[in-house]
Coordinates of C-alpha atoms in Angstrom, one line a residue:
Chain A
M1 CA -6.7 -20.6 38.0
T2 CA -10.2 -21.3 36.8
I3 CA -9.6 -19.8 33.4
T4 CA -6.8 -22.2 32.7
R5 CA -8.9 -25.1 33.7
L6 CA -11.7 -23.8 31.5
K7 CA -9.4 -23.3 28.6
F8 CA -8.4 -26.9 28.5
R9 CA -11.7 -28.2 29.5
K10 CA -11.7 -30.1 26.2
S11 CA -9.0 -32.7 26.3
Y12 CA -7.8 -34.2 23.1
T13 CA -5.6 -36.9 24.7
A14 CA -8.2 -39.6 23.9
I15 CA -8.4 -38.8 20.2
Y16 CA -4.6 -38.4 19.9
A17 CA -4.1 -41.7 21.6
A18 CA -6.7 -43.4 19.4
I19 CA -5.0 -42.2 16.2
A20 CA -1.6 -43.1 17.6
V21 CA -2.8 -46.6 18.3
A22 CA -4.3 -46.9 14.8
L23 CA -1.0 -45.7 13.4
L24 CA 0.9 -48.3 15.4
I25 CA -1.5 -51.1 14.2
L26 CA -1.3 -49.9 10.6
T27 CA 2.5 -49.8 10.8
I28 CA 2.7 -53.3 12.1
L29 CA 0.2 -54.5 9.5
N30 CA 2.2 -52.7 6.8
L31 CA 5.3 -54.6 7.9
I32 CA 3.5 -58.0 8.0
L33 CA 1.5 -57.7 4.8
G34 CA 2.9 -57.7 1.3
S35 CA 3.7 -60.1 -1.5
V36 CA 5.3 -62.3 1.3
I37 CA 3.4 -62.3 4.5
I38 CA 5.7 -62.3 7.5
P39 CA 4.3 -64.1 10.6
P40 CA 3.9 -61.7 13.5
G41 CA 6.2 -63.9 15.7
E42 CA 9.0 -63.7 13.2
L43 CA 8.4 -60.0 12.7
L44 CA 8.9 -59.5 16.5
A45 CA 12.0 -61.8 16.5
S46 CA 13.6 -59.8 13.7
L47 CA 12.7 -56.4 15.2
T48 CA 14.1 -57.4 18.6
G49 CA 17.2 -58.8 17.1
S50 CA 16.5 -62.5 18.0
E51 CA 16.9 -65.4 15.7
A52 CA 14.7 -64.9 12.6
P53 CA 14.8 -66.6 9.1
K54 CA 17.1 -64.8 6.7
Y55 CA 14.3 -64.0 4.2
V56 CA 12.4 -62.2 7.0
N57 CA 15.4 -60.1 7.9
D58 CA 16.1 -59.3 4.3
I59 CA 12.5 -58.3 3.5
L60 CA 12.1 -56.3 6.6
W61 CA 15.3 -54.4 6.9
N62 CA 16.1 -53.9 3.2
F63 CA 12.6 -53.3 2.0
R64 CA 9.6 -52.8 4.3
I65 CA 11.1 -50.8 7.2
P66 CA 12.7 -48.2 4.8
K67 CA 9.4 -48.1 2.9
V68 CA 7.3 -47.6 6.0
I69 CA 9.6 -44.9 7.3
T70 CA 9.4 -43.1 4.0
A71 CA 5.6 -43.4 4.0
L72 CA 5.5 -42.0 7.5
L73 CA 7.7 -39.0 6.6
A74 CA 5.7 -38.4 3.4
G75 CA 2.4 -38.6 5.2
V76 CA 3.4 -36.1 7.9
A77 CA 5.0 -33.7 5.4
L78 CA 2.3 -33.6 2.8
S79 CA -0.5 -33.2 5.3
V80 CA 1.1 -30.5 7.4
C81 CA 2.0 -28.8 4.2
G82 CA -1.7 -29.0 3.0
L83 CA -3.0 -27.6 6.3
Q84 CA -0.8 -24.5 6.0
M85 CA -1.7 -23.9 2.4
Q86 CA -5.4 -24.2 3.2
T87 CA -5.1 -21.6 6.0
M88 CA -2.9 -19.3 4.1
F89 CA -5.1 -19.2 1.1
R90 CA -8.3 -19.6 3.1
N91 CA -9.3 -22.1 0.5
P92 CA -10.4 -25.6 1.6
L93 CA -9.1 -27.1 -1.6
A94 CA -5.6 -25.6 -1.5
D95 CA -2.8 -28.2 -1.3
P96 CA 0.9 -28.5 -1.7
F97 CA 0.5 -28.9 -5.5
I98 CA -2.0 -26.3 -6.3
L99 CA 0.8 -23.7 -6.4
G100 CA 2.6 -25.6 -9.1
I101 CA 5.3 -26.9 -6.7
S102 CA 4.8 -30.5 -8.0
S103 CA 4.6 -29.3 -11.6
G104 CA 8.0 -27.6 -11.1
A105 CA 9.3 -30.9 -9.6
G106 CA 7.8 -32.8 -12.6
L107 CA 9.5 -30.5 -15.0
G108 CA 12.8 -30.9 -13.3
V109 CA 12.5 -34.7 -13.4
A110 CA 11.3 -34.7 -17.0
L111 CA 14.3 -32.6 -18.0
F112 CA 16.7 -34.9 -16.1
V113 CA 15.2 -38.2 -17.2
M114 CA 14.7 -37.4 -20.8
G115 CA 17.7 -35.1 -21.1
S116 CA 20.2 -37.4 -19.4
S117 CA 20.6 -39.6 -22.5
A118 CA 21.5 -36.5 -24.4
F119 CA 24.6 -36.3 -22.2
G120 CA 25.4 -39.9 -22.9
L121 CA 24.3 -41.1 -19.4
S122 CA 22.7 -44.6 -19.2
I123 CA 19.1 -44.7 -18.1
A124 CA 19.6 -47.6 -15.8
G125 CA 18.5 -47.1 -12.2
G126 CA 21.9 -46.5 -10.6
L127 CA 22.6 -44.4 -7.6
F128 CA 23.5 -41.4 -9.7
F129 CA 20.2 -41.8 -11.6
N130 CA 18.1 -41.9 -8.4
L131 CA 19.9 -39.0 -6.8
G132 CA 19.6 -37.1 -10.0
I133 CA 15.9 -37.5 -10.1
A134 CA 15.6 -36.3 -6.5
A135 CA 17.9 -33.4 -7.0
S136 CA 16.2 -32.3 -10.2
A137 CA 12.7 -32.6 -8.7
W138 CA 13.9 -30.5 -5.7
A139 CA 15.4 -27.9 -8.0
G140 CA 12.2 -27.7 -10.0
A141 CA 10.0 -27.4 -6.8
A142 CA 12.4 -24.8 -5.3
G143 CA 12.5 -22.9 -8.6
V144 CA 8.7 -22.6 -8.7
T145 CA 8.7 -21.4 -5.1
L146 CA 11.3 -18.9 -5.8
I147 CA 9.2 -17.5 -8.7
I148 CA 6.2 -17.4 -6.4
L149 CA 8.2 -15.5 -3.7
L150 CA 9.5 -13.0 -6.3
V151 CA 6.0 -12.2 -7.5
S152 CA 4.0 -12.7 -4.3
H153 CA 4.3 -9.0 -3.4
R154 CA 2.6 -8.2 -6.7
L155 CA -0.1 -10.7 -6.2
R156 CA -1.9 -9.1 -3.3
E157 CA -4.9 -11.4 -3.5
N158 CA -4.6 -15.0 -2.5
S159 CA -6.9 -16.0 -5.4
S160 CA -4.4 -14.5 -7.9
L161 CA -1.6 -16.5 -6.3
L162 CA -3.7 -19.6 -6.8
I163 CA -4.4 -18.8 -10.4
F164 CA -0.7 -18.1 -10.8
G165 CA 0.1 -21.6 -9.5
I166 CA -2.4 -23.2 -11.9
M167 CA -0.9 -21.3 -14.8
I168 CA 2.6 -22.5 -13.8
G169 CA 1.2 -26.0 -13.8
S170 CA -0.2 -25.5 -17.3
V171 CA 3.1 -24.2 -18.7
T172 CA 5.2 -26.9 -17.1
S173 CA 2.9 -29.7 -18.3
A174 CA 3.0 -28.2 -21.8
I175 CA 6.8 -28.3 -21.7
I176 CA 6.7 -31.8 -20.3
T177 CA 4.4 -33.0 -23.1
L178 CA 6.8 -31.4 -25.6
I179 CA 9.8 -33.2 -24.1
Q180 CA 7.9 -36.5 -24.0
Y181 CA 7.3 -36.2 -27.7
F182 CA 11.0 -36.3 -28.3
S183 CA 12.0 -38.9 -25.8
S184 CA 12.6 -42.6 -26.1
S185 CA 10.2 -45.1 -24.7
S186 CA 12.5 -46.2 -21.9
E187 CA 13.0 -42.6 -20.8
L188 CA 9.2 -42.1 -20.9
K189 CA 8.8 -45.2 -18.8
A190 CA 11.2 -43.9 -16.2
F191 CA 9.4 -40.6 -16.0
V192 CA 5.9 -42.1 -15.9
T193 CA 7.1 -44.4 -13.1
W194 CA 8.2 -41.4 -11.1
T195 CA 4.8 -39.7 -11.6
M196 CA 3.0 -42.7 -10.2
G197 CA 4.6 -42.2 -6.8
S198 CA 6.3 -44.9 -4.7
F199 CA 7.8 -45.2 -1.3
S200 CA 10.1 -48.1 -2.1
G201 CA 13.6 -48.1 -3.5
L202 CA 14.9 -45.4 -1.2
T203 CA 18.4 -46.2 0.1
N204 CA 19.2 -45.5 3.8
S205 CA 21.2 -42.5 2.8
Q206 CA 18.2 -41.2 0.8
I207 CA 15.9 -41.6 3.7
W208 CA 18.4 -39.7 5.8
I209 CA 18.4 -36.8 3.3
L210 CA 14.6 -36.9 3.2
S211 CA 14.4 -36.7 7.0
L212 CA 17.0 -33.9 7.1
L213 CA 14.8 -31.9 4.8
V214 CA 11.4 -32.8 6.3
V215 CA 12.3 -32.3 10.0
P216 CA 13.3 -28.6 9.6
G217 CA 10.1 -28.2 7.5
I218 CA 8.0 -29.5 10.4
V219 CA 9.9 -27.4 12.9
L220 CA 9.2 -24.3 10.8
S221 CA 5.6 -25.3 10.5
V222 CA 5.3 -25.5 14.3
Y223 CA 6.9 -22.1 14.5
N224 CA 4.2 -20.9 12.0
I225 CA 1.3 -21.9 14.3
K226 CA 0.9 -18.5 15.9
E227 CA 0.6 -16.7 12.6
L228 CA -1.6 -19.4 11.1
N229 CA -4.2 -18.8 13.8
I230 CA -4.3 -15.1 12.9
L231 CA -4.4 -15.7 9.2
L232 CA -7.5 -17.8 9.8
Q233 CA -9.3 -14.6 10.8
G234 CA -8.6 -12.6 7.7
E235 CA -5.7 -10.6 6.3
A236 CA -7.0 -7.2 7.2
Y237 CA -7.2 -8.2 10.8
A238 CA -3.8 -9.8 10.6
K239 CA -2.3 -6.6 9.3
S240 CA -4.0 -4.5 12.0
L241 CA -2.3 -6.7 14.6
G242 CA 1.0 -5.7 13.1
L243 CA 1.7 -9.1 11.5
N244 CA 4.1 -8.8 8.6
L245 CA 2.1 -10.5 5.9
Q246 CA 4.9 -10.8 3.4
A247 CA 7.3 -12.3 5.8
T248 CA 4.6 -14.7 7.1
R249 CA 3.7 -15.9 3.6
R250 CA 7.4 -16.4 2.9
R251 CA 7.9 -18.5 5.9
I252 CA 4.9 -20.6 5.1
L253 CA 6.1 -21.1 1.5
I254 CA 9.6 -22.1 2.7
A255 CA 8.1 -24.7 5.0
T256 CA 5.8 -26.0 2.3
T257 CA 8.7 -26.4 -0.2
L258 CA 10.9 -28.1 2.4
L259 CA 8.0 -30.5 3.0
A260 CA 6.3 -31.1 -0.3
G261 CA 9.3 -30.4 -2.5
S262 CA 11.4 -33.0 -0.7
V263 CA 8.7 -35.7 -0.6
T264 CA 7.9 -35.1 -4.3
A265 CA 11.6 -35.4 -5.1
F266 CA 12.0 -38.8 -3.5
C267 CA 8.6 -40.4 -3.8
G268 CA 7.0 -38.7 -6.8
P269 CA 4.0 -36.3 -6.9
I270 CA 1.5 -37.8 -4.4
G271 CA -1.8 -36.2 -4.8
F272 CA -4.9 -35.8 -2.6
I273 CA -3.3 -36.5 0.8
G274 CA -2.4 -32.8 1.2
I275 CA -6.0 -31.8 0.6
A276 CA -7.8 -34.6 2.4
V277 CA -5.9 -35.2 5.6
P278 CA -6.4 -31.7 7.2
H279 CA -10.1 -32.1 6.7
I280 CA -10.2 -35.5 8.2
A281 CA -8.2 -34.1 11.2
R282 CA -10.7 -31.2 11.5
L283 CA -13.5 -33.7 11.4
F284 CA -12.0 -35.6 14.3
F285 CA -10.9 -32.7 16.5
K286 CA -13.5 -30.1 15.7
N287 CA -11.0 -27.3 16.6
A288 CA -9.6 -24.7 14.2
D289 CA -6.7 -23.9 16.6
H290 CA -3.4 -24.8 14.8
K291 CA -1.9 -25.8 18.2
V292 CA -4.3 -28.7 18.0
L293 CA -4.5 -29.1 14.2
V294 CA -0.8 -29.3 13.4
P295 CA 0.0 -32.3 15.5
A296 CA -3.5 -33.8 14.7
T297 CA -2.8 -33.4 10.9
A298 CA 0.7 -34.9 11.2
L299 CA -0.5 -37.9 13.1
T300 CA -3.5 -38.5 10.9
G301 CA -1.4 -38.0 7.7
A302 CA 1.1 -40.6 8.9
A303 CA -1.6 -43.1 9.6
I304 CA -3.4 -42.6 6.3
M305 CA -0.2 -42.7 4.3
V306 CA 0.8 -46.0 5.9
L307 CA -2.7 -47.3 5.1
T308 CA -2.4 -46.0 1.5
D309 CA 0.9 -47.8 1.1
M310 CA -0.5 -51.0 2.6
V311 CA -3.4 -51.0 0.2
A312 CA -1.1 -50.3 -2.7
Q313 CA 0.9 -53.4 -1.8
L314 CA -2.2 -55.6 -1.9
P315 CA -1.2 -58.6 0.2
G316 CA -0.4 -61.8 -1.8
Q317 CA -0.1 -60.0 -5.1
S318 CA 3.1 -59.8 -6.9
W319 CA 2.2 -56.5 -8.6
V320 CA 1.8 -53.1 -7.0
I321 CA -0.9 -50.4 -7.4
P322 CA 0.5 -46.9 -7.9
I323 CA 0.3 -44.8 -4.7
N324 CA -1.4 -42.1 -6.5
T325 CA -4.3 -44.4 -7.5
V326 CA -4.9 -45.4 -3.9
S327 CA -4.5 -41.9 -2.5
A328 CA -7.0 -40.7 -5.1
L329 CA -9.5 -43.3 -4.0
I330 CA -9.1 -42.2 -0.3
G331 CA -8.8 -38.4 -1.1
V332 CA -11.5 -37.8 -3.7
P333 CA -14.5 -38.9 -1.5
V334 CA -13.2 -36.6 1.2
I335 CA -12.9 -33.7 -1.2
L336 CA -16.4 -34.4 -2.7
F337 CA -17.8 -34.5 0.8
I338 CA -16.3 -31.1 1.6
I339 CA -17.8 -29.6 -1.5
M340 CA -21.2 -31.1 -0.9
R341 CA -21.3 -30.0 2.7
S342 CA -20.3 -26.5 2.0
K343 CA -22.9 -26.3 -0.7
F344 CA -25.8 -27.4 1.4
S345 CA -25.1 -26.2 4.9
Chain B
M1 CA -0.9 22.7 24.0
N2 CA -4.4 21.7 23.2
Q3 CA -3.9 19.1 20.5
A4 CA -6.3 16.3 19.6
N5 CA -5.2 12.7 20.2
L6 CA -5.7 11.7 16.6
I7 CA -5.1 14.2 13.8
L8 CA -5.4 13.7 10.0
N9 CA -3.6 16.4 8.1
S10 CA -4.7 16.9 4.5
L11 CA -4.7 13.2 3.8
S12 CA -4.9 11.9 0.2
L13 CA -6.1 8.3 -0.1
G14 CA -5.3 5.8 -2.8
Y15 CA -2.8 3.4 -4.1
D16 CA -1.5 4.7 -7.4
K17 CA -3.9 7.6 -7.8
D18 CA -5.8 9.8 -5.5
I19 CA -9.3 8.5 -4.8
Y20 CA -10.1 11.1 -2.2
S21 CA -8.0 14.0 -1.0
R22 CA -7.8 16.9 1.4
I23 CA -9.0 15.0 4.5
S24 CA -8.3 17.0 7.7
A25 CA -9.9 15.7 10.8
S26 CA -9.4 15.0 14.5
A27 CA -10.7 12.9 17.3
N28 CA -10.0 12.4 21.0
Y29 CA -10.0 9.6 23.5
G30 CA -13.5 9.3 25.0
E31 CA -15.2 10.4 21.8
M32 CA -17.4 8.4 19.5
V33 CA -17.0 9.4 15.8
A34 CA -19.2 8.4 12.9
L35 CA -17.7 8.3 9.5
V36 CA -20.5 8.9 7.0
G37 CA -20.6 9.3 3.2
P38 CA -22.0 7.8 0.1
N39 CA -21.2 4.2 -1.0
G40 CA -17.8 3.8 -2.6
I41 CA -16.5 7.2 -1.6
G42 CA -13.6 5.6 0.3
K43 CA -14.8 5.2 3.9
S44 CA -13.1 1.8 4.2
T45 CA -10.0 3.0 2.5
L46 CA -9.8 5.9 5.0
L47 CA -10.1 3.6 8.0
K48 CA -7.6 1.1 6.6
S49 CA -5.2 3.9 5.9
I50 CA -5.4 5.1 9.5
A51 CA -4.8 1.6 10.7
A52 CA -1.8 1.3 8.3
I53 CA -3.4 -1.7 6.7
Q54 CA -3.0 0.1 3.4
S55 CA -0.8 3.0 2.4
F56 CA -2.0 6.5 1.6
R57 CA -0.7 8.9 -1.0
S58 CA 0.1 12.0 0.9
G59 CA -0.6 14.0 4.1
E60 CA 0.1 12.8 7.6
I61 CA -1.6 11.0 10.5
L62 CA -0.6 11.9 14.0
I63 CA -1.4 10.0 17.2
D64 CA -0.6 12.0 20.3
A65 CA 1.5 14.3 18.1
K66 CA 3.6 11.4 16.7
N67 CA 3.5 10.7 13.0
I68 CA 2.4 7.1 12.5
S69 CA 4.7 6.6 9.5
A70 CA 7.5 6.7 12.2
I71 CA 5.8 4.0 14.3
S72 CA 6.4 0.3 13.6
Q73 CA 3.4 -1.8 12.7
K74 CA 3.8 -3.7 16.0
V75 CA 3.7 -0.6 18.2
L76 CA 1.0 0.9 16.1
S77 CA -1.2 -2.1 16.9
T78 CA -1.1 -1.1 20.5
L79 CA -2.4 2.3 19.6
I80 CA -5.0 1.4 17.0
S81 CA -7.2 -1.6 16.5
F82 CA -9.3 -2.4 13.5
V83 CA -12.6 -4.3 13.2
P84 CA -13.1 -5.3 9.5
S85 CA -16.6 -5.1 8.1
Q86 CA -16.9 -8.8 7.5
S87 CA -14.2 -10.8 9.2
P88 CA -14.2 -14.3 7.9
K89 CA -15.8 -16.7 10.4
A90 CA -13.5 -19.5 11.2
L91 CA -15.5 -22.7 11.8
N92 CA -14.6 -24.5 15.1
L93 CA -12.5 -21.6 16.5
S94 CA -13.8 -21.0 20.0
V95 CA -14.8 -17.5 20.9
F96 CA -12.1 -17.5 23.6
D97 CA -9.4 -18.4 21.0
M98 CA -10.8 -15.8 18.6
V99 CA -10.8 -13.0 21.2
S100 CA -7.5 -13.9 22.7
S101 CA -5.8 -13.6 19.3
G102 CA -6.1 -9.8 20.0
C103 CA -3.2 -10.4 22.6
F104 CA -1.0 -11.4 19.6
N105 CA 1.8 -9.1 20.5
R106 CA 1.9 -10.2 24.1
S107 CA 1.4 -13.9 23.7
N108 CA 4.1 -16.5 23.7
W109 CA 5.7 -18.1 20.5
L110 CA 2.7 -20.5 20.1
G111 CA 0.2 -17.7 20.5
E112 CA -0.8 -18.8 24.0
A113 CA -2.0 -15.8 26.1
N114 CA -0.6 -15.4 29.6
E115 CA -2.8 -15.7 32.7
E116 CA -3.4 -12.0 33.0
D117 CA -4.5 -11.8 29.4
K118 CA -6.7 -14.9 29.8
A119 CA -8.5 -13.1 32.6
L120 CA -8.7 -10.0 30.5
V121 CA -10.4 -12.0 27.7
M122 CA -13.0 -13.5 30.0
E123 CA -13.7 -10.1 31.6
T124 CA -13.9 -8.4 28.1
L125 CA -16.4 -11.0 27.0
D126 CA -18.6 -10.0 30.0
R127 CA -18.2 -6.4 29.0
V128 CA -19.5 -6.9 25.5
G129 CA -22.4 -9.1 26.8
L130 CA -20.9 -12.4 25.7
D131 CA -20.5 -14.0 29.2
G132 CA -20.8 -17.7 28.9
F133 CA -19.8 -17.7 25.2
A134 CA -16.1 -18.3 25.7
F135 CA -16.1 -21.9 24.6
R136 CA -18.8 -21.6 21.9
D137 CA -17.9 -22.0 18.3
S138 CA -17.2 -18.5 16.9
G139 CA -18.1 -19.7 13.4
R140 CA -21.7 -20.5 14.6
L141 CA -22.4 -17.2 16.3
S142 CA -25.2 -15.0 15.1
D143 CA -24.1 -11.9 13.2
G144 CA -24.7 -9.6 16.2
E145 CA -22.9 -12.0 18.6
F146 CA -20.0 -12.3 16.1
Q147 CA -19.7 -8.5 15.8
R148 CA -19.5 -8.2 19.6
A149 CA -16.8 -10.9 19.7
A150 CA -14.9 -9.0 17.0
I151 CA -15.2 -5.9 19.2
A152 CA -14.0 -7.8 22.2
R153 CA -11.0 -9.1 20.1
S154 CA -10.1 -5.5 19.3
L155 CA -10.6 -4.4 23.0
V156 CA -8.1 -6.8 24.3
Q157 CA -5.6 -5.2 22.0
K158 CA -5.7 -2.4 24.6
S159 CA -5.5 0.3 22.0
G160 CA -6.8 3.8 22.7
I161 CA -8.2 4.1 19.2
M162 CA -10.7 1.6 17.7
L163 CA -11.6 1.7 14.1
L164 CA -14.7 -0.2 12.9
D165 CA -15.7 -0.7 9.3
E166 CA -19.5 -0.8 9.0
P167 CA -20.0 -2.6 12.4
T168 CA -23.7 -2.6 12.1
A169 CA -24.2 -3.1 8.3
F170 CA -25.4 -6.6 8.5
L171 CA -27.3 -6.5 11.7
D172 CA -31.1 -6.2 12.4
I173 CA -32.4 -3.2 14.3
E174 CA -32.1 -4.8 17.8
N175 CA -28.5 -5.8 17.3
K176 CA -27.7 -2.6 15.6
L177 CA -28.8 -0.7 18.7
V178 CA -27.0 -3.2 21.0
V179 CA -23.7 -2.8 19.2
T180 CA -23.9 1.0 18.8
R181 CA -24.8 1.5 22.5
L182 CA -21.9 -0.8 23.4
L183 CA -19.6 1.4 21.4
A184 CA -20.9 4.6 23.0
K185 CA -20.4 3.0 26.4
L186 CA -16.8 2.0 25.6
A187 CA -16.0 5.5 24.4
K188 CA -17.5 7.1 27.6
E189 CA -16.5 4.6 30.3
E190 CA -13.1 3.4 29.0
K191 CA -12.1 6.7 27.3
R192 CA -11.5 5.0 24.0
C193 CA -11.6 6.9 20.7
I194 CA -14.1 5.0 18.6
I195 CA -14.4 5.7 14.9
F196 CA -16.8 3.8 12.9
S197 CA -18.3 4.0 9.4
T198 CA -22.0 3.8 9.0
H199 CA -24.9 4.5 6.8
D200 CA -27.3 5.2 9.7
L201 CA -27.2 9.0 9.9
Q202 CA -30.0 9.2 12.5
L203 CA -28.1 7.0 14.9
A204 CA -24.9 8.7 14.2
I205 CA -26.4 12.1 14.9
K206 CA -28.0 11.0 18.1
L207 CA -25.1 9.0 19.6
C208 CA -21.9 10.5 18.3
D209 CA -19.8 13.3 19.6
R210 CA -18.3 14.1 16.2
I211 CA -19.1 13.3 12.6
W212 CA -16.6 12.9 9.8
L213 CA -18.4 13.5 6.6
M214 CA -16.9 12.3 3.3
G215 CA -19.1 14.4 0.9
R216 CA -19.2 14.1 -2.8
D217 CA -16.7 16.9 -3.3
H218 CA -15.1 17.7 0.0
F219 CA -14.5 16.4 3.5
T220 CA -16.2 18.0 6.5
E221 CA -16.0 17.3 10.2
G222 CA -17.8 18.7 13.2
S223 CA -20.3 18.0 15.9
P224 CA -23.6 16.7 14.6
L225 CA -25.4 19.9 15.5
D226 CA -22.8 22.1 13.7
L227 CA -23.0 20.0 10.6
I228 CA -26.8 20.2 10.6
E229 CA -26.7 24.0 11.1
N230 CA -24.3 24.7 8.3
G231 CA -26.1 22.3 5.9
A232 CA -23.1 20.0 5.5
F233 CA -25.3 16.9 5.0
D234 CA -27.0 18.4 2.0
S235 CA -23.6 18.2 0.2
M236 CA -23.6 14.4 0.8
F237 CA -25.8 13.6 -2.1
K238 CA -25.5 16.6 -4.2
D239 CA -26.9 15.3 -7.5
S240 CA -29.8 13.2 -6.3
G241 CA -32.1 16.0 -5.1
L242 CA -32.3 14.5 -1.6
K243 CA -32.8 17.1 1.1
F244 CA -31.7 16.6 4.7
D245 CA -34.5 17.2 7.2
K246 CA -33.1 19.0 10.2
T247 CA -35.8 17.8 12.6
L248 CA -36.0 14.1 11.5
Y249 CA -32.2 13.8 11.2
T250 CA -32.7 12.0 7.9
F251 CA -33.0 12.5 4.2
I252 CA -36.4 13.0 2.6

């Protein structure tokens, strides 16, 4: 039928393919580059299971492949999360962390890291310690979401929900400052290291846990597409269509906690990606339809996160730049661009 | 029994206190109804209460003799559609996608309209004078075009009753006439019950079958001529010394 043909007159296959190719190239570069540069031939050999030097196998399979998988998951999760927040709050600067989800995670980690010595636990980075950080971050993030869910029916306006998130952030950072004041320097270092964000150091089982949380979050996000497209057109209209606003908000918040909460738990609070990537995707695709935007944002987010991680591991250097520093360098110009454009157009 | 299609029975508006009470009114399919009254009196609140976008304090609303509080939101959306005064314009959302969102309750889990509805959307765009606009960016339409797209979006909802909150408030004279005539045509030709709030009394008197008047102290409804005859419009602005001129259809 002609209408169907018209409807899909605009094909996005080319843009999707271009970003997918960029993602593939960035992923390969990410595997090659680092403090030790792996020659492409040996990379291929190791990946295909042929004969490769032991150091290549070690670096690749124990370090770089887990790291790049984590970066991919984090990129997809944070970006899709940011997209939903921006639509739900109809605020271009909303992101996974504006609601205080990362603050909650931070408080959880602070309590765990700086409180663990009080229970006589050693601060050394054992398995218990790593899992403890993740669990406490997740508990903190989920706790904040629970509070938001409980009060969301009282906060009718989205702006009040945003202010509520910022207030939660202020309270948690005040508490964290207080805890820091009473903690030892090694505890402080462990906490600060977590806040810098990192994709390395996740064990295979941790990556499995992360995927088992992120995948349902993505599935739920895809299921949210229909409602997101309505929310785009205002809440009064959404309600007049019979859309249950409370239930929709709840579903979106659950998806965002699954996505952002889990990534924050394992990788630390990674800023700016959640705000910036949806805008970059909108710039590429020029379509507000979430059927286009959700996959576009996921793909772009993965590519940008792998790039961020690659820059953070400046090739040939033995030290590493915190992920948050690089993500700020990529994200802040995008955010400034949005603000400037909305001011002058 | 000769009962009106939409009946408001001593309705009181408000959330935690009455902001306007004793509203009794009716309307029928095929009628165009103007809701007039001073600013801030509660015209939007009344429309939103009928559309169940917000709750009301007391009284009842009946559609075809059925109380709407007994009707689920989903079913209600097939009976009543609502066009907000200023819907947010979504940048890069095509007019087609915007209008087809009115098929929300019939579309698949991704919000994709079926073939029949896609055809309905295209045909509805023709009807509101937006043929050829389907793949334009709804965020870049002019105010008049956007308002007609919003009307199309509410038309594909296939509801018998359409509520519009100040549909012409931000339009120039030409677009104001285009939109109002379109509404009158939809009421007559498609037998829809169209209720819209407006400040343009002249236009309301000339084009509408019925006027709901939210006066300073009480609610009145009737045909434009009845209201003129019994001096109802004079009660609209009681304190300000404005007089309604019965020949010019306006305040002097």
